Short mmCIF file of C-alpha atoms and ligand atoms in Angstrom, two decimals:
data_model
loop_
_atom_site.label_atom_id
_atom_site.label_comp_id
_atom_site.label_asym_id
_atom_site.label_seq_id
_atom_site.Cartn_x
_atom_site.Cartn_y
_atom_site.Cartn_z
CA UNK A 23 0.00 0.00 0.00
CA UNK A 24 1.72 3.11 -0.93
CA UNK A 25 1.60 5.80 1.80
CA UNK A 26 -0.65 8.77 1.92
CA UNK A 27 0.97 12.60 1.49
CA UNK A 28 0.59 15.30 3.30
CA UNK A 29 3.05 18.33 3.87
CA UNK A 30 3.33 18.60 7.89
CA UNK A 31 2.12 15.81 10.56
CA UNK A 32 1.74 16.98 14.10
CA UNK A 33 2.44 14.39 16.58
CA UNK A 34 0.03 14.65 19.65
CA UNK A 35 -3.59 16.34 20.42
CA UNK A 36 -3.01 18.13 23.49
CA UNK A 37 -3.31 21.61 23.66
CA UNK A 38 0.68 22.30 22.30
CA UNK A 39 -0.21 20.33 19.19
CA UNK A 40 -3.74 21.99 18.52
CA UNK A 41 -1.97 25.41 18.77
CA UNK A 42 0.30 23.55 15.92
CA UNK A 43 -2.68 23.10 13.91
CA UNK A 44 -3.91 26.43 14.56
CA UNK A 45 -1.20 28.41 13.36
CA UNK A 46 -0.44 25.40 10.50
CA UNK A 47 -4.40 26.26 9.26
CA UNK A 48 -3.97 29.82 9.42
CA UNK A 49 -0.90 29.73 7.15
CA UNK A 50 -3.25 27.36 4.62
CA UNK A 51 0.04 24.44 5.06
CA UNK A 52 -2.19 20.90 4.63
CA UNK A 53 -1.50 18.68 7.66
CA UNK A 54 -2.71 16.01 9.95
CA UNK A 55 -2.79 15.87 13.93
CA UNK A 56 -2.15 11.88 15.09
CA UNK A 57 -3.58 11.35 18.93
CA UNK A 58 -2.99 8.14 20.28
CA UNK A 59 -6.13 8.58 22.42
CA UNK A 60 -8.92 11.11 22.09
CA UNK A 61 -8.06 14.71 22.59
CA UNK A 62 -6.46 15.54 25.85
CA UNK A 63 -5.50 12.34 26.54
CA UNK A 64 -2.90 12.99 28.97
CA UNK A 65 -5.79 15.11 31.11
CA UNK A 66 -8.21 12.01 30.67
CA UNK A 67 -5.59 9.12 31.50
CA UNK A 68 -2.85 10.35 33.51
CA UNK A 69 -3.99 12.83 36.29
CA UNK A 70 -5.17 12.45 39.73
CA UNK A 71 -9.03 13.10 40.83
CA UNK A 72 -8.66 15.81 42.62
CA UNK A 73 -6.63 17.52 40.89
CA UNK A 74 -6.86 21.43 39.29
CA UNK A 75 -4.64 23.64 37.35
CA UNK A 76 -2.19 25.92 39.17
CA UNK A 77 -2.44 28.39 36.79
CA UNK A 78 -5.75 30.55 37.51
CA UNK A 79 -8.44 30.52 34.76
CA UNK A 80 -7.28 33.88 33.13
CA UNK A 81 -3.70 32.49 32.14
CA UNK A 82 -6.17 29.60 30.14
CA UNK A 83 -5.81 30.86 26.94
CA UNK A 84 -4.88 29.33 23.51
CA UNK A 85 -4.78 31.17 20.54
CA UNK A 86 -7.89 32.35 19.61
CA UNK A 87 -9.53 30.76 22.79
CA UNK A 88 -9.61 33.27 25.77
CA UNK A 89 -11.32 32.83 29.40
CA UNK A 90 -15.00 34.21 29.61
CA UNK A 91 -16.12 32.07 32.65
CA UNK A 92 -16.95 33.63 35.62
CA UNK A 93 -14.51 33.18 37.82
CA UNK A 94 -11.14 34.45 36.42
CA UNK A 95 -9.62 33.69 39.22
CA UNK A 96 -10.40 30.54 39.87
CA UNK A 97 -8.58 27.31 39.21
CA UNK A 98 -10.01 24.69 36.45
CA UNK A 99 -10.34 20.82 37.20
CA UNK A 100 -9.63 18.18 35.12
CA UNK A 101 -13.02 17.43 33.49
CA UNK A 102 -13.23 21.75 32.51
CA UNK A 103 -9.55 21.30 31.38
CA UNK A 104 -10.53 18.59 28.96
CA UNK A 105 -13.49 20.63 27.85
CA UNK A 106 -11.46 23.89 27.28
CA UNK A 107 -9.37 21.51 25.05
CA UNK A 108 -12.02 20.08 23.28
CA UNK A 109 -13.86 23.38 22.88
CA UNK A 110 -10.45 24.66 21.30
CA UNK A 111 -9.83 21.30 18.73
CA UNK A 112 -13.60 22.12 17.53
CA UNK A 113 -13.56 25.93 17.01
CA UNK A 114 -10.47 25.12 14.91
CA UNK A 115 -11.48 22.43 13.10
CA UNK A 116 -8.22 20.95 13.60
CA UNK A 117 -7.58 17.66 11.61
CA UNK A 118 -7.16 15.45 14.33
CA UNK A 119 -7.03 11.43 13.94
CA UNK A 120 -8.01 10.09 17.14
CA UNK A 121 -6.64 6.49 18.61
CA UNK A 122 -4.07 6.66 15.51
CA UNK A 123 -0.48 5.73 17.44
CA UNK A 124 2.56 7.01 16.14
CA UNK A 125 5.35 3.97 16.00
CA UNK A 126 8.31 5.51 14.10
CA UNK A 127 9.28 8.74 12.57
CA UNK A 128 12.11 8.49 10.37
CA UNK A 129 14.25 10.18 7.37
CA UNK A 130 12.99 9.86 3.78
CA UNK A 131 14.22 11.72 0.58
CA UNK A 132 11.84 14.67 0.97
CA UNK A 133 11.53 14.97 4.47
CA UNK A 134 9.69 12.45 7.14
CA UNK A 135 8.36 8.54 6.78
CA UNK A 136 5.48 8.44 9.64
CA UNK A 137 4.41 5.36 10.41
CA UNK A 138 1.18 4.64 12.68
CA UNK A 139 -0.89 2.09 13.62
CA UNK A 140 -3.56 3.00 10.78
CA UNK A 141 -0.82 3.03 7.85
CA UNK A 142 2.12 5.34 6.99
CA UNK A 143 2.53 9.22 5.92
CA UNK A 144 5.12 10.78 3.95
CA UNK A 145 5.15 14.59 4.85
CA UNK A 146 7.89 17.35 4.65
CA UNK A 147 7.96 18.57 8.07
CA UNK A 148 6.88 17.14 11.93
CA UNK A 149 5.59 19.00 14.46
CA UNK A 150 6.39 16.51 18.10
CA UNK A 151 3.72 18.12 20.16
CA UNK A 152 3.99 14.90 22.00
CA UNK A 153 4.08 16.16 25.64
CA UNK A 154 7.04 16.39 27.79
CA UNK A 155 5.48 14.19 30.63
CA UNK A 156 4.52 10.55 28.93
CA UNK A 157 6.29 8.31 31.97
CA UNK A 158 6.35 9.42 35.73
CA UNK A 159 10.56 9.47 36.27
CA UNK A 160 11.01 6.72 39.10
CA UNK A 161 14.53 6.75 40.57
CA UNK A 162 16.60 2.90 40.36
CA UNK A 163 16.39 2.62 43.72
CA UNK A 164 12.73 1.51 43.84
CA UNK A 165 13.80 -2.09 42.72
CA UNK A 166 15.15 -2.43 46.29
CA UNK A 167 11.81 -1.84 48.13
CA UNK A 168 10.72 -4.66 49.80
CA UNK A 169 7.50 -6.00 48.26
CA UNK A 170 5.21 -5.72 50.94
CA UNK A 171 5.45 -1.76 50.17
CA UNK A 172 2.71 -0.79 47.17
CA UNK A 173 4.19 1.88 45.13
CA UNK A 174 2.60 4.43 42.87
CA UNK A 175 3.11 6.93 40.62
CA UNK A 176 1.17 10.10 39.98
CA UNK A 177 -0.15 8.01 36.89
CA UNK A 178 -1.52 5.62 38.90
CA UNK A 179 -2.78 7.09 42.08
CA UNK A 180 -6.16 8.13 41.61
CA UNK A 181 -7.69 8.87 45.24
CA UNK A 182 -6.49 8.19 48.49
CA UNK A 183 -9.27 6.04 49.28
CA UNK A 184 -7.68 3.05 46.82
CA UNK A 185 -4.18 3.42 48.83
CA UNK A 186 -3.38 0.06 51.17
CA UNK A 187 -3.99 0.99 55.08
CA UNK A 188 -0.85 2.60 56.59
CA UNK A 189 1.63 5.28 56.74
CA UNK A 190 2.65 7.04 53.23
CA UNK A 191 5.98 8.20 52.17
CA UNK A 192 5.75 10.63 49.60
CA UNK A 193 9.13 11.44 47.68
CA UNK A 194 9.23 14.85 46.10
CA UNK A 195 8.09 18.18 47.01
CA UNK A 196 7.60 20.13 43.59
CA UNK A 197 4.07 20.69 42.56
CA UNK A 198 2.53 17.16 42.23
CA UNK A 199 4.58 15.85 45.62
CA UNK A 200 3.09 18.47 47.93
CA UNK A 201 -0.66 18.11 46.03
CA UNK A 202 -0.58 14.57 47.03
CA UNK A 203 1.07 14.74 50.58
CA UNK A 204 -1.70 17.20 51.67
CA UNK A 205 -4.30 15.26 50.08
CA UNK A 206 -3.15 12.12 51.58
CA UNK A 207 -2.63 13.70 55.08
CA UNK A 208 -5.80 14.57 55.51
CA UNK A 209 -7.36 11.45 54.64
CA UNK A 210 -6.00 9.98 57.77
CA UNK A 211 -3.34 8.20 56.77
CA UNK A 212 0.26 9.22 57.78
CA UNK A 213 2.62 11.37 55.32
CA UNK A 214 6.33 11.29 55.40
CA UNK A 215 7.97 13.49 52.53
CA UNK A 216 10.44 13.10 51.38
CA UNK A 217 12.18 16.84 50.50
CA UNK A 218 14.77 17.51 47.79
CA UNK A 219 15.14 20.32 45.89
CA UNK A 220 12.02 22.35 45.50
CA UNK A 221 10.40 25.84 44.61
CA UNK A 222 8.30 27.36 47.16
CA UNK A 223 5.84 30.19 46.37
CA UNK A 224 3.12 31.88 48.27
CA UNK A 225 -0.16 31.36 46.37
CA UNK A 226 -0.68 35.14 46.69
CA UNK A 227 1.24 37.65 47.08
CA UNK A 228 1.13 41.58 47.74
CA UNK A 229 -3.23 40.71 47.08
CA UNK A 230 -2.02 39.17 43.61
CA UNK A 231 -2.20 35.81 43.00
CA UNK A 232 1.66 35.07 42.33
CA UNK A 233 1.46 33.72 38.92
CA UNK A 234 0.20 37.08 37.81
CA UNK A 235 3.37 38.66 39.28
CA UNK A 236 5.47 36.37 36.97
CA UNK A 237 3.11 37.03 33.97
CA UNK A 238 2.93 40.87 34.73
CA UNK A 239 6.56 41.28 35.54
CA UNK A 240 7.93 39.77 32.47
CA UNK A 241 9.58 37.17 34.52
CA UNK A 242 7.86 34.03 32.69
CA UNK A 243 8.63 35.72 29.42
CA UNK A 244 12.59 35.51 29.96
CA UNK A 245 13.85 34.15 26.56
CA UNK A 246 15.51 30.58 26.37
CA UNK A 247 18.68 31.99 24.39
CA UNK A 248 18.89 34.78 28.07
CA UNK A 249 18.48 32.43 30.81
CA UNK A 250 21.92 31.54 32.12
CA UNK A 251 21.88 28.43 32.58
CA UNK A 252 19.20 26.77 30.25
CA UNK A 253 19.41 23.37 31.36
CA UNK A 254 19.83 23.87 34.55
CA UNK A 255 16.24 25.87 34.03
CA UNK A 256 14.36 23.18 31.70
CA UNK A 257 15.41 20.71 35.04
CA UNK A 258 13.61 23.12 37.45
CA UNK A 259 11.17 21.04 40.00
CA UNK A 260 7.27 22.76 39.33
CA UNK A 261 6.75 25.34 42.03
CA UNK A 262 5.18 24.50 45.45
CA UNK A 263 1.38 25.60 44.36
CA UNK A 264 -1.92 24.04 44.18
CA UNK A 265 -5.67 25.55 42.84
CA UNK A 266 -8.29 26.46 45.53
CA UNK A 267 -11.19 27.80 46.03
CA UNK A 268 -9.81 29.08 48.83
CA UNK A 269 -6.35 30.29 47.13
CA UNK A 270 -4.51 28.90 49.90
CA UNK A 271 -0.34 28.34 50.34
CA UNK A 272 0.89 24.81 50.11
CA UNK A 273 4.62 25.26 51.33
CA UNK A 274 6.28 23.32 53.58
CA UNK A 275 5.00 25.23 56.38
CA UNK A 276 1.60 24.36 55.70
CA UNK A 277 2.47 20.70 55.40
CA UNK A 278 3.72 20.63 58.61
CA UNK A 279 0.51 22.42 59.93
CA UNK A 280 -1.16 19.67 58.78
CA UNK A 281 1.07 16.82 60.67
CA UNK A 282 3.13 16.10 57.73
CA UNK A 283 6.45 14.85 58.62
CA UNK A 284 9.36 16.01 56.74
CA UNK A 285 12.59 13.74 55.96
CA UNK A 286 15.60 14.64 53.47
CA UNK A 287 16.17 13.61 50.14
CA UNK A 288 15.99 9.77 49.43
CA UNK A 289 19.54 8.71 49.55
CA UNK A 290 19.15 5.20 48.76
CA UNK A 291 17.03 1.74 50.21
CA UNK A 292 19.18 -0.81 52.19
CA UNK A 293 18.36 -4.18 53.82
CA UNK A 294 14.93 -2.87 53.10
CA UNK A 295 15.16 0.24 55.20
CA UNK A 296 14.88 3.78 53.27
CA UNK A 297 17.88 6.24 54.16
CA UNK A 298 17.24 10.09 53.73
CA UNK A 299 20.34 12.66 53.67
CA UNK A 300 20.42 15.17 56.27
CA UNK A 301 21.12 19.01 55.03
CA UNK A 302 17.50 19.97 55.27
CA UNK A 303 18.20 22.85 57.11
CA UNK A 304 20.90 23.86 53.54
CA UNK A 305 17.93 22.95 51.62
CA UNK A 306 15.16 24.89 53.46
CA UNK A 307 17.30 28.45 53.40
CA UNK A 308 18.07 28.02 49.91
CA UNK A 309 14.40 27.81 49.11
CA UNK A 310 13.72 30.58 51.59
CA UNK A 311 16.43 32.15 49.59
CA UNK A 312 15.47 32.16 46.13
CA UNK A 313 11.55 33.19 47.10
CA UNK A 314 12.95 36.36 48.20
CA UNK A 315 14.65 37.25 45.61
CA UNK A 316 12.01 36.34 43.68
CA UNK A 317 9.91 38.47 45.59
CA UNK A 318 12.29 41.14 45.38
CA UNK A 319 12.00 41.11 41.89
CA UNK A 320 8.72 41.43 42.00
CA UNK A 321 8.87 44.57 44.18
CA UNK A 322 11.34 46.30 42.17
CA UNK A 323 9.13 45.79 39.03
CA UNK A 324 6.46 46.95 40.60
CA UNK A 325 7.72 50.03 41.66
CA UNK A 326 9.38 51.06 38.62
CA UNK A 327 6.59 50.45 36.95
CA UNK A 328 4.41 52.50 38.72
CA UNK A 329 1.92 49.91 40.04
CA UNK A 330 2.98 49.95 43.57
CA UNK A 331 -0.48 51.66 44.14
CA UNK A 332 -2.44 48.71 42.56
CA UNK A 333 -1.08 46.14 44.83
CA UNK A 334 -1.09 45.60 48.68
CA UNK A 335 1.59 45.92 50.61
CA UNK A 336 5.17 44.30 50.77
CA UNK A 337 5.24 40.94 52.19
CA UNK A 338 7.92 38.63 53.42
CA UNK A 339 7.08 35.27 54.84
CA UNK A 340 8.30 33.02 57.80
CA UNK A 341 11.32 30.94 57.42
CA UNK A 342 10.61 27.14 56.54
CA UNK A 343 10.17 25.74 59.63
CA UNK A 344 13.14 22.83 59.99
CA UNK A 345 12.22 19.80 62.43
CA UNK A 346 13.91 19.50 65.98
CA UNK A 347 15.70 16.31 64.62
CA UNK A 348 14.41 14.59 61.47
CA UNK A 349 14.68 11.05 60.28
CA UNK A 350 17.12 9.76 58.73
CA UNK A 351 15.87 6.64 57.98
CA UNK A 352 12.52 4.30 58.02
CA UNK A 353 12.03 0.33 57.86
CA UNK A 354 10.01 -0.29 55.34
CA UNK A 355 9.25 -4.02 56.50
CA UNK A 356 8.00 -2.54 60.10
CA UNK A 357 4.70 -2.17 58.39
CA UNK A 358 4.64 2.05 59.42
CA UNK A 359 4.51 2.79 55.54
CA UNK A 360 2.27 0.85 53.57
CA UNK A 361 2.69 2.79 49.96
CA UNK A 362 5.27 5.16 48.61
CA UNK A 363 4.36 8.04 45.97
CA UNK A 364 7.43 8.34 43.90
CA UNK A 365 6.21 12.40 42.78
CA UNK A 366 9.58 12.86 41.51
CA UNK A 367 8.94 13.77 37.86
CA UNK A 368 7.51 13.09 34.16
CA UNK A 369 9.85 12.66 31.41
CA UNK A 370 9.13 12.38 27.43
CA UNK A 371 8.97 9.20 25.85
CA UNK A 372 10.82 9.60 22.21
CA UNK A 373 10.81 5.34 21.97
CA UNK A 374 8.89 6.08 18.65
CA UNK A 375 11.47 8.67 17.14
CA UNK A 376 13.80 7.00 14.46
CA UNK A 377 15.81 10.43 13.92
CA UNK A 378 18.88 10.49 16.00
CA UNK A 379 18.25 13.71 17.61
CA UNK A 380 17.68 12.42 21.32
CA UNK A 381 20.45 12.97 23.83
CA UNK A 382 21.59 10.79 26.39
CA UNK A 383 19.63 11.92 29.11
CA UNK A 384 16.83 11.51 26.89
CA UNK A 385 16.14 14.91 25.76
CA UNK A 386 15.20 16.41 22.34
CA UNK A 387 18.36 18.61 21.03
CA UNK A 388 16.41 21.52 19.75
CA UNK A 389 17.07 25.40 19.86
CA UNK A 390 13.61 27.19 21.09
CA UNK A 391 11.73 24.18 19.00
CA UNK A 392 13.41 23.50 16.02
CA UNK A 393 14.94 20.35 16.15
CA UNK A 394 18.53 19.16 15.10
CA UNK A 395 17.04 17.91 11.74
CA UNK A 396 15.37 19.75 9.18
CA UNK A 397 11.89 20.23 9.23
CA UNK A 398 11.66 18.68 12.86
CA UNK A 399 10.01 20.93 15.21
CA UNK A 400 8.99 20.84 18.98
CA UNK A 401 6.53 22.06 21.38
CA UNK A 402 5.57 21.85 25.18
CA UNK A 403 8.89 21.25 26.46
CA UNK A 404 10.11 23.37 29.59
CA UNK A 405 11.69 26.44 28.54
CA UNK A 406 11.28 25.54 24.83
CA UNK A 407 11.32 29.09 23.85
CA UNK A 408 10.25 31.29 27.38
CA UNK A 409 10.02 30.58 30.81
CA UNK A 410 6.30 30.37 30.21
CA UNK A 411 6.54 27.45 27.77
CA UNK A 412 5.37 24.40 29.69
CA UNK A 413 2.10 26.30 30.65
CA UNK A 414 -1.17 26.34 28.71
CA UNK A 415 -0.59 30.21 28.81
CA UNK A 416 2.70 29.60 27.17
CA UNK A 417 1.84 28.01 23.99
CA UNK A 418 0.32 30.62 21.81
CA UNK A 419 3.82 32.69 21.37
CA UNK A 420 5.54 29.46 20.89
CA UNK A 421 3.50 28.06 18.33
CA UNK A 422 3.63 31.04 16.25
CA UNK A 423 6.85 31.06 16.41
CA UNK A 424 7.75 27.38 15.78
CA UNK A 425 5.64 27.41 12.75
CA UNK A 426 6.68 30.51 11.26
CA UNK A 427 9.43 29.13 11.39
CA UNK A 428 8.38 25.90 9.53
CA UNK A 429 6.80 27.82 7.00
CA UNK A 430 9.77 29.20 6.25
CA UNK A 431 11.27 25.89 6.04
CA UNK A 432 9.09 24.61 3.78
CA UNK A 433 9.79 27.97 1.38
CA UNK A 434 13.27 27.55 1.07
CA UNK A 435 12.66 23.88 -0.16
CA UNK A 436 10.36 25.05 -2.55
C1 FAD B 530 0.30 16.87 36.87
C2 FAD B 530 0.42 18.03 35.94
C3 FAD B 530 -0.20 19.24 36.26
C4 FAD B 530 -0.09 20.32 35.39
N1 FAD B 530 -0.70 21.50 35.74
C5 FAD B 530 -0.62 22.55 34.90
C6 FAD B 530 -1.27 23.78 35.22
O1 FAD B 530 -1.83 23.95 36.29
N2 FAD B 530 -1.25 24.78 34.30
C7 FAD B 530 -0.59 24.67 33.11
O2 FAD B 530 -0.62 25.61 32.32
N3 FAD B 530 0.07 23.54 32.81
C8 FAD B 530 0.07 22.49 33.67
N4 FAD B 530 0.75 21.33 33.35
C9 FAD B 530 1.68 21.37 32.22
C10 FAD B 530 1.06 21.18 30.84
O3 FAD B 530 0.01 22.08 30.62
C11 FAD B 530 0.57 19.76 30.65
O4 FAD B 530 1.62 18.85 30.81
C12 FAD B 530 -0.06 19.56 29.28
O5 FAD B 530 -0.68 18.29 29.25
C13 FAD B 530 0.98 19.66 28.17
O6 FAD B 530 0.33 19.72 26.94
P1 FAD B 530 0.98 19.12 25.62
O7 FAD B 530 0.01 19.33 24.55
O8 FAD B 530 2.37 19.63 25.49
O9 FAD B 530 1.16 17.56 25.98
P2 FAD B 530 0.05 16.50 26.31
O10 FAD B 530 -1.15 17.12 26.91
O11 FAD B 530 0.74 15.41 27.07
O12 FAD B 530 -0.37 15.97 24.87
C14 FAD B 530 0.46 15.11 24.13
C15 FAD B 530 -0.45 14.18 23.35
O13 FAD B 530 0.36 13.39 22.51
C16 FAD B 530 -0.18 12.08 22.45
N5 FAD B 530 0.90 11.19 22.05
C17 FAD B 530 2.08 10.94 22.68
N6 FAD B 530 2.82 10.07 22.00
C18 FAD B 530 2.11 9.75 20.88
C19 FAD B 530 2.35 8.89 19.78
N7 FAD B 530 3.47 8.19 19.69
N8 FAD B 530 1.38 8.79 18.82
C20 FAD B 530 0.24 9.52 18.90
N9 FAD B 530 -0.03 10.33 19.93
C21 FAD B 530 0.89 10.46 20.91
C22 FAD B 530 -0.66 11.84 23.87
O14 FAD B 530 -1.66 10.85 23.91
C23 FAD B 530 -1.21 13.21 24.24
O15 FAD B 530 -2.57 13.37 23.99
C24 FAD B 530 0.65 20.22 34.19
C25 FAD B 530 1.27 19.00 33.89
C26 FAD B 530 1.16 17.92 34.75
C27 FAD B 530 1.85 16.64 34.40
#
């Protein structure tokens, strides 16, 4: 069977690879969009119950799509994210293929061979728009935990209702890692967290909430070619936030409040017990730290901006609060901890990607989306092209971008 033609494919129908497709339309350049799943897949098969954006309904917007709800500053949950998502693959009439899986992309004379479960595409240019969180990272060390221990990911972990009886040792602290400890916590069962590097943020700050601080201040639109140290950056653990109704702070502090116990980074499991570094007094401070500056960033914008009036008052916040002497290690076979929550991380999955453009570490080598091989483009990866880029709120500058880009590609080759 000979294979069909089309001039771009877009890999992925999230909401990075329906911007694609937006900007691909508007530009009249024929193309495809190949989902694995239905539309937002990712929000329909890999997130928690509970769970709502961080971002507040205002910073929702996709090109062409902005927030009219009621509640601008409110915080979508999963079933409105999917919806949004949906809403913005049907106002666009993007040409998505639903439960078509991608299996390889490789080379061909005039561009890309894409080859899918439903048959194979020739095309001149690929849009990856694949998502930069397919598989939940789970350090080596969890092949030493002693079986009697369940262990999740945030892929699996639904509610804390379906968690085994027992104490719970989160590991992780970014976004996803506090989320779950507090949510666990409360259901009565016992969290230890485990606490490596991490962001903290207030949820609001001077009256603002604090992600319209780093939209209005221009701090999530710092280029990728002026952050200093760009991988360092694209690494960077989420920040410590969650959506509420309430708007309320989910540091450390409030984790403790809440009977959390804190350990140190997971060091390594041993004769079945789990041993934690020490230093988390180092770690708080440097956390501390970098929110002030933060902060102070903030401030100074504001006031040479002129919108110190608009805002409340300076704030600063209470150190993190460091425990009188904190574990250094648990047995695992004592029966205290029944599951562990590895929240330490997503990472792409590029198995299907026959163009040697992958690094070591797994990464796509790409400069602000366009990838180390002609006509191969990305989107939705941290820092892709701003600070901003991993967000929803992120995507519509990128996209442009990325496929101006491509359709200047595509001119050149004639
Ligand atoms: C837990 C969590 C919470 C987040 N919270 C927020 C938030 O509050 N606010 C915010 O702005 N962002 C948030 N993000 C970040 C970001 O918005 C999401 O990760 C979002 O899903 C990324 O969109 P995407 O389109 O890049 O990738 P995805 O939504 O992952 O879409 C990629 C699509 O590609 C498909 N696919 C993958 N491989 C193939 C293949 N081989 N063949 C065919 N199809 C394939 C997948 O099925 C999927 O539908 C969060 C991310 C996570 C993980």
């Amino acid at each position: 069977m000979s294979a069909e033609r089309v001039t771009a494919v877009v890999v992925g129908a999230g909401h990075a690879g329906l911007a694609a497709s937006y900007f691909l339309g508007d530009r009249s350049i024929d193309h495809v969009v190949l989902e694995r799943g239905e539309v937002a897949n990712s929000w329909r098969t890999e997130r928690w119950d509970s769970l709502r954006l961080l971002t507040p309904n205002w910073q929702s917007r996709l090109p062409g799509l902005r927030y009219e709800g009621p509640d601008p500053d409110g915080y979508l949950t999963v079933p409105e994210v999917i919806s949004l998502i949906e809403r913005f693959a049907a106002t666009t009439r993007a040409p998505v293929r639903t439960g078509v899986n991608v299996t390889s992309v490789r080379g061909s004379p005039d561009g890309y061979r894409v080859t899918t479960s439903h048959g194979e595409i020739d095309c001149r240019a690929v849009v990856i728009a694949s998502g930069a969180c397919n598989r939940p990272s789970v350090p080596a060390l969890a092949g030493s935990v002693p079986g009697s221990v369940e262990q999740l990911t945030p892929f699996d972990y639904r509610d804390p209702a379906k968690l085994p009886d027992g104490g719970v040792l989160v590991v992780g602290a970014s976004a996803t890692g506090v989320q779950l400890a507090a949510e666990i916590q409360r259901s009565g069962r016992p969290v230890t967290l485990s606490v490596g590097e991490h962001v903290r943020l207030p949820r609001t700050y001077r009256g603002r909430d604090v992600l319209w601080w780093m939209d209005s201040s221009g701090v999530w639109d710092q280029r990728h070619d002026e952050v200093e140290d760009l991988t360092r950056a694209r690494r960077l653990p989420s920040p410590q936030l969650v959506g509420t109704p309430e708007r309320t702070t989910l540091d450390l502090n409030a984790l403790a409040a809440l009977g959390v116990q804190m350990v140190g980074r997971l060091a390594a499991v041993r004769d079945g017990r789990a041993l934690f570094s020490g230093g988390l007094r180092n770690m708080f401070s440097l956390a501390d730290l970098k929110m002030n500056r933060l902060l102070g960033t903030f401030d100074e914008w504001a006031h040479a901006s002129g919108r110190d009036g608009e805002v409340g008052p300076v704030q600063r916040f209470s150190p993190t609060d460091v425990p009188a002497a904190p574990r250094l290690q648990l047995d695992l076979r004592s029966g205290e901890i029944g599951a562990i929550v590895w929240a330490t991380g997503f990472r792409p999955d590029y198995g299907w990607l026959d163009v040697p453009v992958v690094d070591a570490k797994g990464h796509l080598r790409h400069d602000g989306g366009v990838v180390d091989s002609p006509g191969l483009y990305a989107l939705g990866l941290p820092v892709l092209r701003r600070r901003r880029s991993t967000f929803i709120c992120g995507i519509e500058d990128d996209a442009r971008a990325v496929i101006d880009h491509l359709a200047g590609y595509l001119a050149i080759r004639g």
